[in-house]
mmCIF file of C-alpha atoms in Angstrom:
data_model
loop_
_atom_site.group_PDB
_atom_site.id
_atom_site.type_symbol
_atom_site.label_atom_id
_atom_site.label_comp_id
_atom_site.label_asym_id
_atom_site.label_seq_id
_atom_site.Cartn_x
_atom_site.Cartn_y
_atom_site.Cartn_z
ATOM 1 C CA UNK A 1 102.999 116.242 87.370
ATOM 2 C CA UNK A 2 100.581 115.098 84.709
ATOM 3 C CA UNK A 3 100.372 115.023 80.929
ATOM 4 C CA UNK A 4 96.838 114.935 79.565
ATOM 5 C CA UNK A 5 95.694 113.306 76.334
ATOM 6 C CA UNK A 6 95.096 116.704 74.684
ATOM 7 C CA UNK A 7 98.669 117.832 75.426
ATOM 8 C CA UNK A 8 97.858 119.936 78.489
ATOM 9 C CA UNK A 9 100.217 119.725 81.452
ATOM 10 C CA UNK A 10 99.197 119.631 85.085
ATOM 11 C CA UNK A 11 100.782 119.668 88.470
ATOM 12 C CA UNK A 12 99.335 118.545 91.769
ATOM 13 C CA UNK A 13 100.573 119.427 95.204
ATOM 14 C CA UNK A 14 99.538 118.096 98.572
ATOM 15 C CA UNK A 15 100.950 118.748 102.008
ATOM 16 C CA UNK A 16 99.880 118.748 105.614
ATOM 17 C CA UNK A 17 102.676 121.152 106.526
ATOM 18 C CA UNK A 18 101.659 124.446 104.877
ATOM 19 C CA UNK A 19 101.556 126.877 107.784
ATOM 20 C CA UNK A 20 98.499 129.099 107.854
ATOM 21 C CA UNK A 21 96.393 126.898 105.587
ATOM 22 C CA UNK A 22 93.549 125.485 107.645
ATOM 23 C CA UNK A 23 91.551 123.926 104.809
ATOM 24 C CA UNK A 24 93.073 125.180 101.579
ATOM 25 C CA UNK A 25 91.695 122.432 99.381
ATOM 26 C CA UNK A 26 92.008 124.364 96.144
ATOM 27 C CA UNK A 27 92.503 124.071 92.433
ATOM 28 C CA UNK A 28 93.643 126.443 89.737
ATOM 29 C CA UNK A 29 93.123 125.962 86.018
ATOM 30 C CA UNK A 30 95.031 128.181 83.600
ATOM 31 C CA UNK A 31 94.476 128.227 79.871
ATOM 32 C CA UNK A 32 95.011 130.373 76.805
ATOM 33 C CA UNK A 33 91.663 132.169 77.303
ATOM 34 C CA UNK A 34 91.732 132.638 81.059
ATOM 35 C CA UNK A 35 92.041 131.158 84.507
ATOM 36 C CA UNK A 36 89.814 130.012 87.340
ATOM 37 C CA UNK A 37 90.703 129.490 91.002
ATOM 38 C CA UNK A 38 88.664 127.744 93.699
ATOM 39 C CA UNK A 39 89.697 127.600 97.349
ATOM 40 C CA UNK A 40 87.632 125.622 99.854
ATOM 41 C CA UNK A 41 88.390 128.216 102.540
ATOM 42 C CA UNK A 42 86.346 130.619 100.371
ATOM 43 C CA UNK A 43 83.872 128.035 99.124
ATOM 44 C CA UNK A 44 81.158 130.481 98.053
ATOM 45 C CA UNK A 45 83.250 132.141 95.381
ATOM 46 C CA UNK A 46 85.443 131.625 92.347
ATOM 47 C CA UNK A 47 88.237 133.832 91.081
ATOM 48 C CA UNK A 48 88.059 134.132 87.278
ATOM 49 C CA UNK A 49 90.214 135.874 84.702
ATOM 50 C CA UNK A 50 89.492 136.275 81.001
ATOM 51 C CA UNK A 51 92.233 137.236 78.539
ATOM 52 C CA UNK A 52 89.692 138.852 76.197
ATOM 53 C CA UNK A 53 88.665 141.492 78.761
ATOM 54 C CA UNK A 54 89.631 145.034 77.876
ATOM 55 C CA UNK A 55 93.219 145.732 78.929
ATOM 56 C CA UNK A 56 92.217 148.454 81.386
ATOM 57 C CA UNK A 57 89.946 146.090 83.352
ATOM 58 C CA UNK A 58 91.892 142.830 83.084
ATOM 59 C CA UNK A 59 92.428 141.046 86.350
ATOM 60 C CA UNK A 60 90.899 138.392 88.512
ATOM 61 C CA UNK A 61 87.322 138.989 89.530
ATOM 62 C CA UNK A 62 85.376 137.382 92.324
ATOM 63 C CA UNK A 63 82.222 135.547 91.310
ATOM 64 C CA UNK A 64 79.904 134.768 94.215
ATOM 65 C CA UNK A 65 77.957 131.533 93.868
ATOM 66 C CA UNK A 66 75.254 132.600 96.303
ATOM 67 C CA UNK A 67 72.612 133.833 93.849
ATOM 68 C CA UNK A 68 69.609 131.629 93.153
ATOM 69 C CA UNK A 69 70.853 131.180 89.554
ATOM 70 C CA UNK A 70 73.648 128.943 90.874
ATOM 71 C CA UNK A 71 73.020 125.274 91.569
ATOM 72 C CA UNK A 72 71.692 124.651 95.075
ATOM 73 C CA UNK A 73 71.802 128.276 96.219
ATOM 74 C CA UNK A 74 68.148 128.819 95.419
ATOM 75 C CA UNK A 75 67.140 126.237 98.013
ATOM 76 C CA UNK A 76 69.003 127.857 100.890
ATOM 77 C CA UNK A 77 69.195 131.384 102.189
ATOM 78 C CA UNK A 78 68.364 134.666 100.495
ATOM 79 C CA UNK A 79 70.722 135.887 97.754
ATOM 80 C CA UNK A 80 74.149 136.813 99.043
ATOM 81 C CA UNK A 81 74.010 134.651 102.174
ATOM 82 C CA UNK A 82 76.745 132.015 102.084
ATOM 83 C CA UNK A 83 76.330 128.309 102.499
ATOM 84 C CA UNK A 84 78.811 126.402 104.629
ATOM 85 C CA UNK A 85 80.760 123.196 104.881
ATOM 86 C CA UNK A 86 77.858 121.302 106.425
ATOM 87 C CA UNK A 87 75.571 122.139 103.498
ATOM 88 C CA UNK A 88 77.824 120.231 101.086
ATOM 89 C CA UNK A 89 76.780 116.997 102.808
ATOM 90 C CA UNK A 90 73.120 117.853 102.296
ATOM 91 C CA UNK A 91 73.791 118.400 98.583
ATOM 92 C CA UNK A 92 75.636 115.082 98.310
ATOM 93 C CA UNK A 93 72.700 113.328 99.949
ATOM 94 C CA UNK A 94 70.233 115.021 97.559
ATOM 95 C CA UNK A 95 72.350 113.861 94.604
ATOM 96 C CA UNK A 96 72.289 110.314 96.007
ATOM 97 C CA UNK A 97 68.501 110.336 96.482
ATOM 98 C CA UNK A 98 67.963 111.791 92.994
ATOM 99 C CA UNK A 99 70.046 108.965 91.516
ATOM 100 C CA UNK A 100 67.915 106.373 93.302
ATOM 101 C CA UNK A 101 64.709 108.046 92.127
ATOM 102 C CA UNK A 102 66.012 108.248 88.544
ATOM 103 C CA UNK A 103 67.338 104.657 88.641
ATOM 104 C CA UNK A 104 70.904 105.649 87.791
ATOM 105 C CA UNK A 105 74.301 105.373 89.429
ATOM 106 C CA UNK A 106 75.125 108.384 91.618
ATOM 107 C CA UNK A 107 78.223 110.352 90.797
ATOM 108 C CA UNK A 108 80.679 109.982 92.334
ATOM 109 C CA UNK A 109 80.183 106.326 93.154
ATOM 110 C CA UNK A 110 82.204 103.339 94.350
ATOM 111 C CA UNK A 111 83.790 102.804 90.912
ATOM 112 C CA UNK A 112 84.942 106.423 90.862
ATOM 113 C CA UNK A 113 86.545 105.865 94.268
ATOM 114 C CA UNK A 114 88.359 102.766 93.006
ATOM 115 C CA UNK A 115 89.699 104.694 89.990
ATOM 116 C CA UNK A 116 90.848 107.510 92.258
ATOM 117 C CA UNK A 117 92.696 105.040 94.470
ATOM 118 C CA UNK A 118 94.319 103.459 91.395
ATOM 119 C CA UNK A 119 95.587 106.866 90.292
ATOM 120 C CA UNK A 120 96.971 107.556 93.773
ATOM 121 C CA UNK A 121 98.762 104.207 93.756
ATOM 122 C CA UNK A 122 100.169 104.952 90.276
ATOM 123 C CA UNK A 123 101.456 108.295 91.563
ATOM 124 C CA UNK A 124 103.116 106.596 94.522
ATOM 125 C CA UNK A 125 104.754 104.044 92.226
ATOM 126 C CA UNK A 126 105.849 106.784 89.832
ATOM 127 C CA UNK A 127 107.595 108.558 92.694
ATOM 128 C CA UNK A 128 109.340 105.382 93.845
ATOM 129 C CA UNK A 129 110.485 104.442 90.334
ATOM 130 C CA UNK A 130 111.138 108.057 89.233
ATOM 131 C CA UNK A 131 109.295 107.587 85.924
ATOM 132 C CA UNK A 132 105.999 108.450 84.245
ATOM 133 C CA UNK A 133 103.063 106.088 84.783
ATOM 134 C CA UNK A 134 100.203 105.752 82.325
ATOM 135 C CA UNK A 135 96.864 106.026 84.117
ATOM 136 C CA UNK A 136 94.693 106.508 81.007
ATOM 137 C CA UNK A 137 93.787 102.814 80.961
ATOM 138 C CA UNK A 138 92.676 102.720 84.605
#
């Protein structure tokens, strides 16, 4: 569980024992104006919901990220053709090369990895001690 600075609450779940989930690396964000769901097993799409839609058409809709208007899609296949797992490594490498060319730190970088590890260690300690841990200062 998590409490964010702005008062939002979060929960995180991880398991290697969820039958039927081959690569369900997913996230879901729910708010007062809508929701968004991403699932790595369906990596070319998002599920989005807006509370301000007309009542008769409210519901999750699938947004494909395979049109050239979406980042990276325009450099791959024609509109509507999905990209795959292997293409994500190409994009990461392009981001790295762009950072070198622009003389800036890539993102994510080593420091981001250290912070991530610190959060994971704080979570582990929180579980052991059965108390909240402050990770805002990490």
